[in-house]
Amino acid sequence: MLVAAAVCPCPPLLVPEVAAGAAPELDAARAACADALGVLAAARPDLLVVVGPAERSGRGPFPQGTPGHFRGFGVDLDVRLGQAADTGADAGADAERELPPSLAVGAWLLERTGWADAPIEGLGIGEPLAPERCAEAGREIAARAARVALLVMGDASACRTVKAPGYLDERAAPFDAEIARALGAADLAALRALDAELAQELKVSGRAPWQVLAGAAEGAGLSGALLYEDAPYGVGYLVATWS
């Protein structure tokens, strides 16, 4: 059963080495993410699953110890999804499999906060995945252990300003506002009802992972709290906790 969840944005710019001189601009987001991970640790889960958007080649699942990096963003920085599981096998056996960027950011957040509270797995979710399939995946995750926690990575629209990656779209701000409200209220029905086609048009990367969360939380009776909401660089970033 799902006992806690943290929702965090997944831009590589969250990593100070990637952001370089612009790093202070996301200090508040980083602090909120650290607080959100504290909620996960306090829940004392038996299993933590990190879920984020991914291309077809990077959907996993990814076992504990899977490596990732940020060299594609000009930074020679490696991360790992927790310490390699002690299976008696070579810890480098999965080195050819790498975390997609969203899960690499999640791994960086976990390393930054010193996560050592439960086994970790990663799952990349294809952004076109239909809402009902997302919910099904969430229910399967929640059934994996008696106490499951989710770290859900994803961004809201990338169309909030003329300088945004998707340019300005007047539909973006109200769409993001509804996402923020739903995450802050742990409103499962509202998350399930997110328009997948509109989300794609607005370059929302978190729609599918958030709908996985909605499926995982069915029957869990969790309450939500919105910790951070902003749109630096014209992209909606949200941090929330469910517990």
Tab-separated table of C-alpha atoms in Angstrom:
chain	number	residue	atom	x	y	z
A	1	MET	CA	0.000	0.000	0.000
A	2	LEU	CA	1.120	3.527	-0.697
A	3	VAL	CA	2.006	5.304	2.550
A	4	ALA	CA	3.681	8.466	1.232
A	5	ALA	CA	4.624	10.290	-1.942
A	6	ALA	CA	6.782	13.219	-2.921
A	7	VAL	CA	6.254	15.083	-6.178
A	8	CYS	CA	9.297	16.953	-7.509
A	9	PRO	CA	10.245	18.675	-10.781
A	10	CYS	CA	12.817	16.975	-12.974
A	11	PRO	CA	14.793	19.634	-14.890
A	12	PRO	CA	18.534	18.879	-14.954
A	13	LEU	CA	18.905	22.551	-13.956
A	14	LEU	CA	17.907	21.411	-10.468
A	15	VAL	CA	21.466	20.064	-10.222
A	16	PRO	CA	23.709	23.066	-9.371
A	17	GLU	CA	26.596	21.799	-11.494
A	18	VAL	CA	24.305	21.803	-14.526
A	19	ALA	CA	22.757	25.179	-13.726
A	20	ALA	CA	26.200	26.708	-13.073
A	21	GLY	CA	25.842	30.473	-12.578
A	22	ALA	CA	22.055	30.241	-12.554
A	23	ALA	CA	22.008	27.701	-9.710
A	24	PRO	CA	20.715	30.098	-7.000
A	25	GLU	CA	17.533	30.654	-9.007
A	26	LEU	CA	16.298	27.182	-8.023
A	27	ASP	CA	17.495	27.179	-4.406
A	28	ALA	CA	13.912	27.393	-3.131
A	29	ALA	CA	12.882	24.448	-5.303
A	30	ARG	CA	15.819	22.379	-4.031
A	31	ALA	CA	14.923	23.177	-0.431
A	32	ALA	CA	11.307	22.157	-1.034
A	33	CYS	CA	12.447	18.883	-2.620
A	34	ALA	CA	14.603	18.152	0.425
A	35	ASP	CA	11.602	18.747	2.681
A	36	ALA	CA	9.475	16.465	0.504
A	37	LEU	CA	12.015	13.651	0.725
A	38	GLY	CA	11.976	14.087	4.481
A	39	VAL	CA	8.280	13.188	4.417
A	40	LEU	CA	9.128	9.991	2.526
A	41	ALA	CA	11.777	9.032	5.072
A	42	ALA	CA	9.398	9.723	7.966
A	43	ALA	CA	6.904	7.255	6.476
A	44	ARG	CA	9.441	4.423	6.914
A	45	PRO	CA	8.572	2.615	3.663
A	46	ASP	CA	9.609	-0.915	2.823
A	47	LEU	CA	10.157	0.130	-0.806
A	48	LEU	CA	10.737	3.437	-2.579
A	49	VAL	CA	9.899	3.639	-6.279
A	50	VAL	CA	11.124	6.606	-8.297
A	51	VAL	CA	8.812	7.304	-11.233
A	52	GLY	CA	9.495	9.794	-14.015
A	53	PRO	CA	8.961	10.487	-17.717
A	54	ALA	CA	11.137	8.586	-20.150
A	55	GLU	CA	11.542	7.826	-23.808
A	56	ARG	CA	10.824	4.279	-24.957
A	57	SER	CA	14.485	3.246	-24.580
A	58	GLY	CA	14.627	4.372	-20.956
A	59	ARG	CA	11.496	3.030	-19.302
A	60	GLY	CA	13.133	0.366	-17.176
A	61	PRO	CA	12.311	-0.875	-14.627
A	62	PHE	CA	15.661	0.054	-13.137
A	63	PRO	CA	17.055	-1.896	-10.187
A	64	GLN	CA	18.779	-0.338	-7.224
A	65	GLY	CA	22.297	0.716	-8.153
A	66	THR	CA	21.510	1.645	-11.777
A	67	PRO	CA	23.826	4.500	-12.851
A	68	GLY	CA	22.972	7.780	-14.486
A	69	HIS	CA	24.855	10.900	-15.517
A	70	PHE	CA	24.524	14.470	-16.768
A	71	ARG	CA	27.169	14.426	-19.480
A	72	GLY	CA	24.484	15.114	-22.065
A	73	PHE	CA	24.063	18.492	-20.356
A	74	GLY	CA	27.763	19.331	-20.432
A	75	VAL	CA	28.621	18.178	-16.897
A	76	ASP	CA	30.777	15.203	-15.982
A	77	LEU	CA	28.648	14.163	-13.005
A	78	ASP	CA	27.585	10.592	-12.245
A	79	VAL	CA	24.769	9.442	-9.992
A	80	ARG	CA	23.410	6.089	-8.912
A	81	LEU	CA	19.934	4.999	-7.873
A	82	GLY	CA	20.896	4.204	-4.304
A	83	GLN	CA	23.734	1.898	-3.469
A	84	ALA	CA	24.025	-1.209	-5.609
A	85	ALA	CA	21.921	-4.013	-4.174
A	86	ASP	CA	23.955	-6.793	-2.561
A	87	THR	CA	22.987	-9.685	-4.780
A	88	GLY	CA	26.395	-11.343	-4.970
A	89	ALA	CA	26.693	-10.187	-8.588
A	90	ASP	CA	29.029	-7.627	-10.041
A	91	ALA	CA	27.736	-4.157	-9.116
A	92	GLY	CA	28.716	-2.973	-12.577
A	93	ALA	CA	26.704	-5.615	-14.382
A	94	ASP	CA	23.991	-3.118	-15.291
A	95	ALA	CA	26.386	-0.333	-16.216
A	96	GLU	CA	25.254	-0.437	-19.826
A	97	ARG	CA	21.734	0.466	-18.632
A	98	GLU	CA	21.463	4.095	-17.634
A	99	LEU	CA	18.773	6.113	-15.933
A	100	PRO	CA	16.788	8.514	-18.127
A	101	PRO	CA	17.304	12.192	-17.206
A	102	SER	CA	14.212	12.447	-14.989
A	103	LEU	CA	15.299	9.500	-12.859
A	104	ALA	CA	18.892	10.754	-12.801
A	105	VAL	CA	17.585	13.963	-11.222
A	106	GLY	CA	15.624	11.853	-8.742
A	107	ALA	CA	18.749	9.852	-7.926
A	108	TRP	CA	20.661	13.102	-7.404
A	109	LEU	CA	17.992	14.331	-4.968
A	110	LEU	CA	18.193	11.082	-3.023
A	111	GLU	CA	21.996	11.219	-2.884
A	112	ARG	CA	21.850	14.852	-1.779
A	113	THR	CA	19.580	14.002	1.137
A	114	GLY	CA	21.498	10.845	2.041
A	115	TRP	CA	18.601	8.452	1.462
A	116	ALA	CA	19.271	5.089	3.101
A	117	ASP	CA	15.849	4.258	4.471
A	118	ALA	CA	14.537	1.587	2.096
A	119	PRO	CA	15.351	-0.323	-1.086
A	120	ILE	CA	14.899	1.761	-4.236
A	121	GLU	CA	13.670	0.970	-7.721
A	122	GLY	CA	13.151	3.223	-10.733
A	123	LEU	CA	10.456	3.208	-13.401
A	124	GLY	CA	10.332	5.354	-16.515
A	125	ILE	CA	6.852	6.134	-17.831
A	126	GLY	CA	6.277	6.931	-21.485
A	127	GLU	CA	4.603	10.334	-21.764
A	128	PRO	CA	1.935	9.103	-24.256
A	129	LEU	CA	0.780	6.331	-21.889
A	130	ALA	CA	-3.020	6.430	-21.589
A	131	PRO	CA	-4.475	7.547	-18.243
A	132	GLU	CA	-6.051	4.169	-17.495
A	133	ARG	CA	-2.722	2.429	-18.144
A	134	CYS	CA	-0.993	4.904	-15.832
A	135	ALA	CA	-3.496	4.155	-13.069
A	136	GLU	CA	-3.004	0.427	-13.586
A	137	ALA	CA	0.765	0.828	-13.274
A	138	GLY	CA	0.257	2.785	-10.067
A	139	ARG	CA	-1.939	0.109	-8.539
A	140	GLU	CA	0.690	-2.516	-9.390
A	141	ILE	CA	3.398	-0.435	-7.706
A	142	ALA	CA	1.301	0.047	-4.548
A	143	ALA	CA	0.858	-3.723	-4.269
A	144	ARG	CA	4.604	-4.369	-4.340
A	145	ALA	CA	5.088	-4.097	-0.557
A	146	ALA	CA	3.205	-3.467	2.656
A	147	ARG	CA	4.561	0.092	2.838
A	148	VAL	CA	5.412	1.726	-0.501
A	149	ALA	CA	6.594	5.292	-1.064
A	150	LEU	CA	6.774	7.092	-4.400
A	151	LEU	CA	9.126	9.814	-5.582
A	152	VAL	CA	7.282	11.205	-8.595
A	153	MET	CA	9.337	13.295	-11.006
A	154	GLY	CA	7.772	15.548	-13.632
A	155	ASP	CA	7.291	19.129	-14.810
A	156	ALA	CA	4.146	21.057	-15.608
A	157	SER	CA	3.759	23.044	-18.827
A	158	ALA	CA	6.705	24.479	-20.731
A	159	CYS	CA	4.618	27.272	-22.272
A	160	ARG	CA	4.271	29.886	-19.556
A	161	THR	CA	6.217	32.758	-21.205
A	162	VAL	CA	7.431	33.812	-24.626
A	163	LYS	CA	10.922	32.607	-23.663
A	164	ALA	CA	9.681	29.199	-22.530
A	165	PRO	CA	10.728	26.097	-24.506
A	166	GLY	CA	7.208	25.901	-25.973
A	167	TYR	CA	6.662	29.662	-26.262
A	168	LEU	CA	3.638	31.308	-24.599
A	169	ASP	CA	0.336	29.445	-24.585
A	170	GLU	CA	-2.535	31.107	-22.728
A	171	ARG	CA	-3.847	27.676	-21.696
A	172	ALA	CA	-0.696	26.836	-19.763
A	173	ALA	CA	-1.181	28.899	-16.595
A	174	PRO	CA	-4.710	27.623	-15.813
A	175	PHE	CA	-3.668	24.063	-16.639
A	176	ASP	CA	-0.733	24.321	-14.228
A	177	ALA	CA	-2.924	25.933	-11.570
A	178	GLU	CA	-5.295	22.969	-11.645
A	179	ILE	CA	-2.372	20.543	-11.384
A	180	ALA	CA	-1.023	22.468	-8.379
A	181	ARG	CA	-4.438	22.428	-6.721
A	182	ALA	CA	-4.905	18.701	-7.364
A	183	LEU	CA	-1.455	17.777	-6.052
A	184	GLY	CA	-1.879	19.971	-2.989
A	185	ALA	CA	-5.271	18.440	-2.234
A	186	ALA	CA	-4.339	14.838	-3.172
A	187	ASP	CA	-7.316	14.980	-5.542
A	188	LEU	CA	-7.158	11.633	-7.316
A	189	ALA	CA	-10.140	12.276	-9.554
A	190	ALA	CA	-8.698	15.555	-10.825
A	191	LEU	CA	-5.353	13.947	-11.625
A	192	ARG	CA	-7.016	11.054	-13.422
A	193	ALA	CA	-9.030	13.588	-15.456
A	194	LEU	CA	-5.991	15.494	-16.761
A	195	ASP	CA	-6.282	15.863	-20.542
A	196	ALA	CA	-3.420	13.841	-22.032
A	197	GLU	CA	-3.683	15.528	-25.436
A	198	LEU	CA	-3.646	19.039	-23.970
A	199	ALA	CA	-0.773	18.090	-21.682
A	200	GLN	CA	1.226	16.980	-24.706
A	201	GLU	CA	0.461	20.234	-26.533
A	202	LEU	CA	1.649	22.209	-23.504
A	203	LYS	CA	4.810	20.070	-23.220
A	204	VAL	CA	3.879	18.766	-19.779
A	205	SER	CA	6.260	15.962	-18.801
A	206	GLY	CA	4.616	15.017	-15.512
A	207	ARG	CA	1.102	14.082	-16.627
A	208	ALA	CA	1.708	10.324	-16.865
A	209	PRO	CA	3.756	10.044	-13.639
A	210	TRP	CA	1.101	12.042	-11.740
A	211	GLN	CA	-1.582	9.692	-13.023
A	212	VAL	CA	0.553	6.735	-11.891
A	213	LEU	CA	0.540	8.376	-8.461
A	214	ALA	CA	-3.246	8.712	-8.577
A	215	GLY	CA	-3.572	4.997	-9.298
A	216	ALA	CA	-1.146	4.040	-6.546
A	217	ALA	CA	-3.000	6.168	-3.992
A	218	GLU	CA	-6.412	4.594	-4.536
A	219	GLY	CA	-7.803	3.580	-1.163
A	220	ALA	CA	-4.791	4.930	0.746
A	221	GLY	CA	-6.566	7.961	2.219
A	222	LEU	CA	-3.540	10.268	1.935
A	223	SER	CA	-3.581	14.035	2.464
A	224	GLY	CA	-1.627	16.438	0.272
A	225	ALA	CA	0.430	19.575	0.796
A	226	LEU	CA	1.828	21.896	-1.886
A	227	LEU	CA	5.331	23.017	-0.895
A	228	TYR	CA	6.465	24.936	-3.975
A	229	GLU	CA	4.935	26.381	-7.139
A	230	ASP	CA	6.757	28.587	-9.649
A	231	ALA	CA	7.577	28.848	-13.336
A	232	PRO	CA	11.203	29.900	-13.752
A	233	TYR	CA	12.319	29.799	-17.372
A	234	GLY	CA	8.644	29.604	-18.330
A	235	VAL	CA	8.295	25.999	-17.121
A	236	GLY	CA	5.959	25.011	-14.291
A	237	TYR	CA	7.757	23.400	-11.360
A	238	LEU	CA	5.803	21.900	-8.463
A	239	VAL	CA	6.760	20.206	-5.204
A	240	ALA	CA	4.123	18.409	-3.143
A	241	THR	CA	3.848	15.710	-0.518
A	242	TRP	CA	1.193	13.107	0.206
A	243	SER	CA	1.131	11.342	3.554
